[in-house]
Coordinates of C-alpha atoms and ligand atoms in Angstrom, one line a residue:
Chain U
M983 CA -126.6 -64.8 46.3
G984 CA -125.3 -61.7 48.1
G985 CA -127.6 -59.4 49.9
A986 CA -130.4 -62.0 50.5
P987 CA -132.5 -61.1 53.6
V988 CA -131.3 -63.2 56.5
P989 CA -134.1 -65.4 58.0
P990 CA -134.4 -65.5 61.8
A991 CA -132.0 -67.7 63.7
V992 CA -132.9 -71.4 64.1
P993 CA -134.2 -72.1 67.6
A994 CA -131.5 -73.8 69.8
S995 CA -131.9 -77.6 69.4
L996 CA -133.6 -79.6 72.1
G997 CA -133.3 -77.0 74.9
D998 CA -129.5 -77.3 75.1
R999 CA -129.3 -73.7 76.0
E1000 CA -131.8 -73.8 78.8
M1001 CA -129.9 -76.7 80.3
S1002 CA -126.6 -74.9 80.4
Q1003 CA -128.0 -71.6 81.8
P1004 CA -130.3 -72.6 84.7
R1005 CA -132.2 -69.7 86.2
S1006 CA -133.3 -71.1 89.6
P1007 CA -132.2 -73.9 91.9
V1008 CA -135.3 -75.9 90.9
A1009 CA -134.4 -75.5 87.2
W1010 CA -130.9 -76.5 88.1
V1011 CA -132.1 -79.7 89.8
G1012 CA -134.4 -80.5 86.9
A1013 CA -131.7 -79.9 84.3
S1014 CA -129.2 -82.0 86.2
A1015 CA -131.7 -84.8 86.5
M1016 CA -132.4 -84.7 82.8
R1017 CA -128.8 -84.6 81.9
G1018 CA -128.1 -87.5 84.3
T1019 CA -130.9 -89.6 82.8
Q1020 CA -129.7 -88.8 79.2
F1021 CA -126.2 -89.7 80.1
M1022 CA -127.2 -93.0 81.7
G1023 CA -129.4 -93.8 78.7
R1024 CA -126.6 -93.2 76.3
M1025 CA -124.2 -95.3 78.3
V1026 CA -126.6 -98.2 78.4
L1027 CA -127.2 -97.9 74.7
F1028 CA -123.5 -97.7 74.0
L1029 CA -122.9 -101.0 76.0
G1030 CA -125.8 -102.7 74.2
V1031 CA -124.5 -101.8 70.8
G1032 CA -120.9 -102.7 71.7
L1033 CA -121.9 -106.1 73.1
G1034 CA -124.2 -106.7 70.1
W1035 CA -121.3 -106.2 67.7
I1036 CA -119.2 -108.8 69.5
F1037 CA -121.6 -111.5 68.4
L1038 CA -122.6 -110.1 65.0
P1039 CA -120.6 -111.1 62.0
P1040 CA -118.0 -110.3 60.7
A1041 CA -115.8 -112.0 63.3
K1042 CA -113.4 -109.7 65.0
L1043 CA -111.3 -112.5 66.4
R1044 CA -107.9 -111.2 65.5
R1045 CA -108.6 -107.7 66.8
S1046 CA -110.1 -109.1 70.0
I1047 CA -107.2 -111.4 70.6
Q1048 CA -104.9 -108.4 70.1
Q1049 CA -106.8 -106.6 72.8
V1050 CA -106.5 -109.5 75.2
Y1051 CA -102.8 -109.4 74.6
D1052 CA -102.5 -105.6 75.0
I1053 CA -104.5 -105.4 78.1
G1054 CA -102.7 -108.4 79.6
V1055 CA -99.2 -107.2 78.8
Q1056 CA -100.0 -103.7 80.0
S1057 CA -101.3 -104.9 83.3
L1058 CA -99.3 -108.1 84.1
F1059 CA -96.6 -106.4 86.1
V1060 CA -98.8 -104.1 88.3
V1061 CA -101.1 -107.0 88.9
F1062 CA -98.1 -109.2 90.0
I1063 CA -96.8 -106.5 92.4
T1064 CA -100.3 -105.8 93.8
A1065 CA -101.0 -109.5 94.2
A1066 CA -97.8 -110.4 95.9
F1067 CA -98.1 -107.6 98.5
T1068 CA -101.8 -108.2 99.1
G1069 CA -101.1 -111.8 99.7
M1070 CA -98.3 -111.0 102.0
V1071 CA -100.2 -108.5 104.0
L1072 CA -103.1 -111.0 104.3
G1073 CA -100.7 -113.5 105.6
L1074 CA -99.6 -111.0 108.3
Q1075 CA -103.0 -109.8 109.3
G1076 CA -104.6 -113.2 109.1
Y1077 CA -102.0 -114.7 111.3
Y1078 CA -102.4 -111.9 113.8
T1079 CA -106.1 -112.3 114.0
L1080 CA -106.3 -116.1 113.8
S1081 CA -103.6 -116.6 116.5
K1082 CA -105.9 -114.8 118.9
F1083 CA -108.1 -117.8 118.6
G1084 CA -105.3 -120.3 118.4
S1085 CA -106.3 -121.2 114.8
E1086 CA -103.3 -120.3 112.8
T1087 CA -103.8 -123.4 110.7
L1088 CA -106.8 -121.8 109.1
L1089 CA -104.5 -119.1 107.6
G1090 CA -104.5 -120.8 104.2
S1091 CA -108.3 -120.8 104.0
A1092 CA -108.5 -117.2 105.1
V1093 CA -106.0 -116.0 102.6
A1094 CA -107.5 -118.0 99.7
L1095 CA -111.1 -117.1 100.4
S1096 CA -110.5 -113.4 100.8
L1097 CA -108.5 -113.4 97.6
I1098 CA -110.8 -115.6 95.4
R1099 CA -114.1 -114.1 96.6
E1100 CA -113.2 -110.5 96.9
L1101 CA -109.7 -109.0 96.7
G1102 CA -108.6 -110.8 93.6
P1103 CA -111.4 -109.6 91.3
V1104 CA -111.6 -106.1 92.8
L1105 CA -108.0 -105.2 93.0
T1106 CA -107.2 -106.7 89.6
A1107 CA -110.0 -104.7 88.1
L1108 CA -108.8 -101.5 89.7
M1109 CA -105.2 -102.1 88.5
V1110 CA -106.5 -102.9 84.9
T1111 CA -108.6 -99.7 85.0
G1112 CA -105.6 -97.6 86.0
R1113 CA -103.2 -99.2 83.5
A1114 CA -105.2 -100.5 80.4
G1115 CA -108.5 -98.6 80.9
S1116 CA -106.9 -95.2 81.1
S1117 CA -104.9 -95.9 77.9
M1118 CA -108.0 -97.2 76.2
A1119 CA -109.8 -93.9 77.0
A1120 CA -106.9 -91.8 75.9
E1121 CA -106.4 -93.7 72.7
I1122 CA -110.0 -93.6 71.6
G1123 CA -110.2 -90.0 72.8
I1124 CA -107.3 -89.0 70.6
M1125 CA -108.9 -90.9 67.7
R1126 CA -112.0 -88.8 68.3
I1127 CA -110.4 -85.4 68.4
S1128 CA -108.0 -86.1 65.5
E1129 CA -111.0 -87.1 63.4
Q1130 CA -109.8 -90.7 63.0
I1131 CA -113.3 -91.9 64.1
D1132 CA -114.9 -89.5 61.6
A1133 CA -112.6 -91.1 59.0
L1134 CA -113.8 -94.6 59.9
D1135 CA -117.3 -93.3 59.5
T1136 CA -116.7 -91.8 56.1
M1137 CA -115.3 -95.2 55.0
A1138 CA -118.6 -96.8 56.1
I1139 CA -116.7 -98.7 58.9
D1140 CA -118.7 -98.7 62.1
P1141 CA -116.4 -97.5 64.9
M1142 CA -118.5 -99.3 67.4
K1143 CA -117.7 -102.5 65.6
F1144 CA -114.1 -101.7 64.8
L1145 CA -112.9 -100.0 68.0
V1146 CA -115.3 -100.7 70.8
A1147 CA -116.5 -104.3 70.3
P1148 CA -112.9 -105.8 70.2
R1149 CA -112.0 -103.9 73.4
L1150 CA -115.1 -105.1 75.2
A1151 CA -114.4 -108.7 74.2
G1152 CA -110.7 -108.4 75.0
S1153 CA -111.3 -107.0 78.4
I1154 CA -114.0 -109.5 79.3
V1155 CA -111.5 -112.3 78.5
A1156 CA -108.3 -110.6 79.9
V1157 CA -109.6 -109.5 83.3
P1158 CA -110.7 -113.0 84.5
L1159 CA -107.3 -114.3 83.3
L1160 CA -105.5 -111.6 85.2
T1161 CA -107.7 -112.3 88.2
A1162 CA -106.7 -115.9 88.2
F1163 CA -103.1 -114.9 88.0
F1164 CA -103.6 -112.4 90.9
D1165 CA -105.2 -115.2 93.1
V1166 CA -102.3 -117.6 92.5
V1167 CA -99.6 -115.0 93.2
G1168 CA -101.5 -113.7 96.3
I1169 CA -101.9 -117.2 97.7
Y1170 CA -98.1 -117.8 97.4
G1171 CA -97.5 -114.3 98.9
G1172 CA -99.5 -115.4 101.9
Y1173 CA -97.6 -118.7 101.9
I1174 CA -94.3 -117.0 102.1
I1175 CA -95.3 -114.9 105.1
G1176 CA -97.4 -117.4 106.9
V1177 CA -95.3 -120.6 106.4
K1178 CA -91.8 -119.4 105.7
L1179 CA -91.7 -116.4 108.1
L1180 CA -94.3 -117.1 110.8
G1181 CA -94.0 -120.9 110.9
V1182 CA -97.5 -122.1 110.0
N1183 CA -97.4 -125.8 108.9
P1184 CA -97.2 -125.9 105.1
G1185 CA -99.4 -129.0 104.9
A1186 CA -102.1 -127.2 106.9
Y1187 CA -101.9 -124.0 104.8
F1188 CA -102.8 -125.8 101.6
G1189 CA -104.8 -128.6 103.2
E1190 CA -107.2 -126.2 104.9
M1191 CA -107.5 -124.2 101.7
R1192 CA -108.4 -127.3 99.7
S1193 CA -111.2 -128.3 102.0
S1194 CA -112.7 -124.8 102.5
V1195 CA -112.6 -123.3 99.1
E1196 CA -115.6 -124.5 97.1
M1197 CA -116.6 -124.3 93.5
V1198 CA -119.2 -121.5 94.3
D1199 CA -116.4 -119.3 95.6
I1200 CA -114.4 -119.7 92.4
I1201 CA -117.4 -119.2 90.2
G1202 CA -118.5 -116.2 92.2
G1203 CA -115.0 -114.7 91.7
L1204 CA -115.1 -115.5 88.0
I1205 CA -118.5 -113.8 87.6
K1206 CA -117.3 -110.7 89.3
S1207 CA -114.2 -110.5 87.2
L1208 CA -116.2 -111.0 84.0
C1209 CA -118.5 -108.1 85.0
F1210 CA -115.5 -105.9 85.9
G1211 CA -113.8 -106.6 82.6
C1212 CA -117.0 -105.5 80.9
I1213 CA -117.3 -102.3 83.1
I1214 CA -113.7 -101.3 82.4
A1215 CA -113.9 -101.4 78.6
W1216 CA -117.5 -100.0 78.6
V1217 CA -116.8 -96.9 80.7
C1218 CA -113.3 -96.2 79.2
C1219 CA -114.4 -96.6 75.6
Y1220 CA -117.5 -94.5 76.2
M1221 CA -115.5 -91.7 77.7
G1222 CA -112.9 -91.7 75.0
Y1223 CA -115.6 -92.0 72.3
F1224 CA -117.3 -88.9 73.5
A1225 CA -114.2 -86.9 74.4
E1226 CA -114.6 -83.2 73.8
R1227 CA -112.4 -81.3 71.5
G1228 CA -108.8 -80.5 72.3
A1229 CA -106.1 -82.0 74.5
A1230 CA -108.1 -80.9 77.6
G1231 CA -111.0 -83.0 76.4
V1232 CA -109.0 -86.1 76.2
S1233 CA -107.4 -85.6 79.6
R1234 CA -110.8 -85.0 81.2
A1235 CA -112.2 -88.1 79.4
T1236 CA -109.3 -90.2 80.8
T1237 CA -109.7 -89.0 84.4
T1238 CA -113.5 -89.4 84.3
A1239 CA -113.1 -92.9 82.8
V1240 CA -110.8 -94.1 85.6
V1241 CA -112.9 -92.5 88.4
L1242 CA -116.2 -93.7 87.1
S1243 CA -115.0 -97.2 86.2
S1244 CA -113.5 -97.6 89.7
A1245 CA -116.6 -96.4 91.4
L1246 CA -118.8 -98.7 89.3
I1247 CA -116.5 -101.6 90.2
F1248 CA -117.0 -101.1 93.9
M1249 CA -120.8 -100.6 93.5
W1250 CA -121.2 -103.6 91.3
D1251 CA -119.0 -105.6 93.7
Y1252 CA -121.3 -104.9 96.6
L1253 CA -124.4 -105.7 94.5
L1254 CA -123.0 -109.0 93.2
T1255 CA -121.7 -110.0 96.6
S1256 CA -125.1 -109.4 98.2
V1257 CA -126.8 -111.5 95.4
L1258 CA -124.2 -114.3 95.3
L1259 CA -123.9 -114.8 99.1
Chain R
M423 CA -125.0 -83.7 41.2
L424 CA -124.4 -82.8 44.8
S425 CA -126.9 -80.2 45.9
I426 CA -127.2 -78.3 49.2
R427 CA -130.5 -76.6 49.9
G428 CA -131.1 -74.1 52.6
L429 CA -128.6 -75.6 55.0
W430 CA -128.5 -74.2 58.6
K431 CA -126.2 -75.3 61.3
Q432 CA -125.6 -74.0 64.8
F433 CA -123.2 -75.2 67.6
G434 CA -124.5 -74.0 70.9
D435 CA -124.9 -70.3 70.5
Q436 CA -122.8 -70.1 67.4
L437 CA -124.6 -69.9 64.1
V438 CA -122.1 -71.3 61.6
L439 CA -124.2 -72.0 58.5
R440 CA -127.1 -69.7 57.7
G441 CA -128.9 -71.0 54.6
I442 CA -126.3 -72.4 52.3
D443 CA -127.5 -73.2 48.7
L444 CA -125.0 -74.7 46.4
D445 CA -125.0 -77.1 43.4
M446 CA -121.8 -79.1 42.7
P447 CA -122.2 -80.6 39.2
S448 CA -121.2 -84.2 38.6
G449 CA -117.8 -84.8 37.0
K450 CA -116.7 -81.2 37.7
T451 CA -114.4 -79.6 40.3
T452 CA -116.0 -77.1 42.6
A453 CA -113.7 -75.0 44.8
I454 CA -115.0 -73.5 48.0
I455 CA -113.1 -70.5 49.3
G456 CA -113.6 -68.4 52.4
R457 CA -111.9 -67.3 55.5
S458 CA -110.7 -69.7 58.2
G459 CA -113.4 -70.5 60.6
C460 CA -116.3 -69.5 58.3
G461 CA -117.6 -73.1 58.3
K462 CA -116.1 -74.7 55.2
T463 CA -115.2 -77.9 57.0
V464 CA -118.7 -78.0 58.7
L465 CA -120.2 -77.8 55.2
L466 CA -118.1 -80.7 53.8
K467 CA -118.9 -82.8 56.9
H468 CA -122.6 -82.3 56.1
C469 CA -122.1 -83.5 52.6
I470 CA -120.9 -86.9 53.8
G471 CA -123.3 -87.2 56.7
L472 CA -120.9 -86.7 59.5
L473 CA -123.0 -83.8 60.8
K474 CA -126.8 -83.5 60.6
P475 CA -128.4 -80.2 59.4
D476 CA -130.5 -78.2 61.8
R477 CA -132.5 -77.2 58.8
G478 CA -132.2 -77.9 55.1
S479 CA -131.1 -80.9 53.1
I480 CA -128.3 -82.3 51.0
Y481 CA -129.0 -84.4 47.9
V482 CA -126.6 -86.7 46.1
D483 CA -128.3 -87.1 42.7
E484 CA -131.9 -87.7 43.8
Q485 CA -131.0 -89.2 47.2
E486 CA -131.3 -87.1 50.3
I487 CA -128.2 -87.8 52.2
S488 CA -129.2 -85.9 55.3
R489 CA -132.3 -88.1 55.9
L490 CA -130.8 -91.5 55.5
R491 CA -130.7 -94.1 58.2
K492 CA -127.3 -95.4 59.2
K493 CA -127.4 -98.4 57.0
E494 CA -128.4 -96.6 53.9
L495 CA -126.0 -93.8 54.7
N496 CA -123.1 -96.4 54.8
V497 CA -124.1 -97.6 51.4
A498 CA -124.2 -94.0 50.0
R499 CA -120.8 -93.3 51.6
R500 CA -119.2 -96.0 49.4
R501 CA -119.4 -93.5 46.6
F502 CA -117.4 -90.9 48.6
G503 CA -113.8 -90.3 49.5
M504 CA -112.7 -87.6 51.9
L505 CA -109.4 -85.9 52.7
F506 CA -109.6 -84.4 56.1
Q507 CA -108.1 -81.1 56.9
S508 CA -106.0 -82.8 59.6
A509 CA -105.5 -85.8 57.3
A510 CA -106.9 -88.0 60.1
L511 CA -104.5 -90.9 59.5
F512 CA -104.7 -93.9 61.8
D513 CA -101.8 -93.5 64.2
S514 CA -101.5 -97.2 64.8
L515 CA -100.9 -98.0 61.1
N516 CA -98.0 -97.1 58.9
V517 CA -98.3 -95.1 55.7
F518 CA -98.8 -98.1 53.5
D519 CA -101.4 -99.7 55.7
N520 CA -103.2 -96.4 56.0
V521 CA -103.7 -96.2 52.3
A522 CA -104.4 -99.9 51.9
F523 CA -106.9 -99.7 54.8
P524 CA -110.1 -99.0 52.9
L525 CA -109.2 -101.7 50.3
R526 CA -108.6 -104.3 53.0
E527 CA -111.7 -103.4 54.9
K528 CA -114.2 -102.8 52.1
T529 CA -113.2 -105.0 49.2
T530 CA -112.4 -108.6 48.6
L531 CA -109.4 -107.9 46.4
R532 CA -106.4 -110.2 46.7
E533 CA -103.5 -108.9 48.7
E534 CA -101.3 -108.6 45.6
E535 CA -103.8 -106.3 43.9
I536 CA -104.2 -104.3 47.1
R537 CA -100.4 -103.8 47.2
R538 CA -100.3 -102.8 43.6
R539 CA -103.0 -100.2 43.9
T540 CA -101.6 -98.8 47.2
R541 CA -98.1 -98.5 45.7
E542 CA -99.5 -96.8 42.7
R543 CA -101.3 -94.2 44.8
L544 CA -98.2 -93.6 47.0
R545 CA -96.2 -93.1 43.9
Q546 CA -98.6 -90.5 42.6
V547 CA -98.2 -88.4 45.8
D548 CA -94.4 -89.1 45.8
L549 CA -94.3 -91.0 49.0
E550 CA -93.2 -94.5 48.0
E551 CA -90.1 -94.4 50.2
M552 CA -92.1 -93.4 53.2
A553 CA -94.4 -96.4 53.1
H554 CA -93.1 -97.9 56.3
K555 CA -93.1 -94.7 58.4
Y556 CA -95.8 -94.0 60.9
P557 CA -97.9 -90.9 60.8
A558 CA -96.2 -89.5 63.9
E559 CA -92.9 -89.5 61.9
L560 CA -94.3 -87.4 59.0
S561 CA -94.5 -83.7 58.4
G562 CA -97.9 -82.0 58.1
G563 CA -97.6 -81.9 54.3
M564 CA -96.6 -85.5 54.0
K565 CA -99.7 -86.5 56.1
K566 CA -101.9 -84.5 53.8
R567 CA -100.5 -86.4 50.8
V568 CA -101.0 -89.8 52.5
G569 CA -104.6 -88.7 53.3
L570 CA -105.0 -87.7 49.6
A571 CA -103.7 -91.1 48.5
R572 CA -106.2 -92.8 50.9
A573 CA -109.1 -90.7 49.6
L574 CA -108.2 -91.7 46.0
V575 CA -107.5 -95.3 46.5
M576 CA -111.1 -96.5 46.3
D577 CA -111.7 -94.6 43.1
P578 CA -114.8 -92.9 44.5
A579 CA -117.4 -91.0 42.5
I580 CA -117.3 -88.0 44.7
I581 CA -114.2 -86.7 46.6
L582 CA -114.2 -84.0 49.2
F583 CA -110.8 -82.4 49.7
D584 CA -110.5 -80.2 52.8
E585 CA -107.6 -77.9 52.3
P586 CA -105.4 -80.4 50.4
T587 CA -102.5 -77.9 49.9
T588 CA -102.5 -75.9 53.1
G589 CA -99.0 -76.3 54.7
L590 CA -97.3 -77.5 51.6
D591 CA -94.4 -75.8 49.9
P592 CA -95.2 -74.2 46.5
L593 CA -93.7 -77.0 44.5
M594 CA -95.7 -79.6 46.3
E595 CA -98.8 -77.4 46.1
H596 CA -98.4 -77.3 42.4
A597 CA -97.9 -81.0 42.2
I598 CA -101.0 -81.8 44.3
H599 CA -103.1 -79.4 42.2
R600 CA -101.9 -81.1 39.1
L601 CA -102.6 -84.5 40.6
I602 CA -106.2 -83.5 41.5
R603 CA -106.8 -82.0 38.1
D604 CA -105.3 -85.0 36.2
T605 CA -107.0 -87.7 38.2
Q606 CA -110.3 -85.8 38.0
R607 CA -110.0 -85.6 34.3
Q608 CA -109.0 -89.3 34.0
F609 CA -111.7 -90.7 36.3
G610 CA -114.3 -88.0 36.0
F611 CA -115.2 -87.9 39.7
T612 CA -117.0 -85.0 41.3
A613 CA -114.5 -83.0 43.2
V614 CA -115.2 -80.5 46.0
V615 CA -112.0 -78.7 47.0
V616 CA -111.8 -76.3 50.0
S617 CA -108.8 -74.2 49.4
H618 CA -106.9 -71.1 50.4
S619 CA -104.6 -71.4 47.3
I620 CA -105.8 -68.3 45.4
P621 CA -105.4 -67.9 42.5
Q622 CA -103.9 -71.3 41.8
I623 CA -107.2 -73.1 42.6
F624 CA -108.9 -71.2 39.8
D625 CA -106.8 -73.2 37.3
I626 CA -108.2 -76.5 38.4
A627 CA -111.8 -75.5 39.3
H628 CA -114.8 -75.5 37.0
Q629 CA -116.8 -73.6 39.5
V630 CA -115.8 -71.5 42.5
A631 CA -118.1 -70.6 45.5
L632 CA -117.2 -68.0 48.1
M633 CA -118.5 -68.5 51.6
Y634 CA -118.9 -65.5 53.9
D635 CA -120.9 -65.1 57.1
G636 CA -122.4 -68.6 56.8
Q637 CA -123.7 -68.1 53.3
I638 CA -122.5 -68.5 49.7
V639 CA -122.2 -64.9 48.6
A640 CA -120.9 -65.6 45.1
Q641 CA -120.5 -68.5 42.8
G642 CA -119.6 -69.1 39.2
T643 CA -116.8 -70.0 36.9
P644 CA -113.4 -68.6 37.9
E645 CA -113.8 -65.9 35.2
E646 CA -117.2 -64.9 36.5
L647 CA -115.9 -64.6 40.0
R648 CA -112.9 -62.6 38.9
A649 CA -115.2 -60.2 37.1
S650 CA -117.6 -60.0 40.0
A651 CA -118.2 -56.6 41.5
H652 CA -119.2 -58.0 44.9
P653 CA -117.2 -56.2 47.6
V654 CA -116.4 -59.4 49.5
V655 CA -115.2 -61.2 46.4
Q656 CA -113.0 -58.2 45.3
Q657 CA -111.5 -58.0 48.8
F658 CA -111.0 -61.8 49.0
L659 CA -109.3 -62.0 45.7
G660 CA -107.0 -59.3 46.8
A661 CA -108.1 -56.6 44.4
T662 CA -109.0 -54.2 47.2
I663 CA -107.7 -53.7 50.7
E664 CA -110.8 -52.0 52.1
G665 CA -114.1 -53.9 52.3
P666 CA -116.5 -55.8 54.5
L667 CA -113.8 -58.3 55.7
V668 CA -112.1 -57.1 58.8
L669 CA -109.5 -58.9 61.0
D670 CA -111.5 -59.2 64.1
N671 CA -110.0 -62.3 65.5
Ligands
ADP1615 N1 -118.2 -80.1 66.3 C1 -118.2 -78.7 66.6 N2 -118.7 -78.3 67.8 C2 -118.7 -77.0 68.0 N3 -118.2 -76.0 67.2 C3 -117.7 -76.4 66.0 C4 -117.7 -77.8 65.6 N4 -117.1 -77.9 64.4 C5 -116.9 -76.6 64.0 N5 -117.2 -75.7 65.0 C6 -117.1 -74.2 64.9 O1 -117.6 -73.9 63.6 C7 -116.9 -72.8 63.0 C8 -116.5 -73.2 61.7 O2 -115.5 -74.2 61.7 P1 -114.9 -74.8 60.4 O3 -115.9 -75.4 59.5 O4 -113.9 -75.8 60.9 O5 -114.1 -73.6 59.7 P2 -113.2 -73.6 58.4 O6 -114.0 -72.8 57.4 O7 -111.9 -73.0 58.7 O8 -113.1 -75.0 57.9 C9 -115.7 -72.6 64.0 O9 -115.9 -71.4 64.7 C10 -115.7 -73.8 64.9 O10 -115.3 -73.5 66.1
MG1616 MG1 -111.6 -76.2 57.9

């Protein structure tokens, strides 16, 4: 009870303190490298566990479908606007470039190939990140700081299973669907500019498209959008899940989620393109 | 019996718990009192395995909670209920669904039975007519009561209450204390109550422990504590103004 001699303080756990107070540039580089490695390791583990829970029973079908719906509804409008204007600007730029070679009839192929292979998956993923991904990070972050995730834990309900897995599954389904929607809207945007405004032959627009777009293009775009869907939910859930305490923690988590997810989308896009080509 | 042995915990540079030893007997109510920020919540979170000790251990009966793997821990947690200081209600669910949540997720009861039990708990905390409101629409005290109903709904063997009456009006405070005491007598669960309601908490607790400076400086029955000559106890119970406790923050 009272007055017991106080034993010496416990040593700081796992060198946390050394890492936050570097003494020399070399120590700083070392500490940053270790922190970076730790961070990446935790991210990969997080993804592995999250994906694992999708396939392990019990089925989370209802919650996953709810996520498809939420992500889709949140993003549909911005995806529509982005797609329409991207298609229109492709119509303009494509026409300008192709007319230099007198091959305006190829406009349909140019628009469709750029959209299906590249712009559709990437721009859709960026829009979903900004719209649904940020709200995912904020929602989970708030659950973290308001102890709702702790509450799940105390009820022996795994938050990875309950919160993360349905979002991963939902995003992996929703992003390809939204990408398909983007592609269709974009192709019609190009059509309106190319055919209705600049007078390209409508038969040529769609005819050339049909003969030049191949199954590999569509499958390539699909693979990209599947990966992007995974990246978005992965990064945004991770950041929310490990949000630091207080409102500032959640806002930092949300910003980091959007920036990191967008950057990863671009990097992964390059990697996939170079492999798929 | 819930036992804590030599528990140490540090966050960064801040040493919060420095060697806590405490026994909380089964079927009894233990009250933990102490100043805000002294680590009472941290202590409770160790008991249910939300935090891992830097040093020391926590035993539930003969099982060492602090060393269990995730799967075993989840089995052990079925015996626990917890009311969080912030209530920790799920924002996306209304009051009724919040209370019904553990039943729906963790039992195979029929929906009728779930509804019956949920309504019964809501009635006990006097919130039947709030069943369809969302947490954002409730006052702090109402959230606490919903959290209380949720902690009780699974009829757990051990319930941890983190400041169940902070922020409630005196009438409600009295009602909640009576609810804890009566349900504890009826079901015989082990209750651990962190509280600032002094002296009211003395009427429902079988044992009181005072935390100070990361340690338990005094523990015993309410009578023993009242009679204690320890300067921190005397000052905390309001008997003396001067003493080791100072308002530094
Ligand atoms: N997860 C955490 N990370 C860092 N510090 C924490 C954490 N949880 C609690 N603390 C700190 O531990 C101390 C005790 O907190 P707490 O147990 O909540 O006090 P109280 O006795 O009021 O419940 C506080 O100073 C708090 O800032
Ligand atoms: Mg507290």
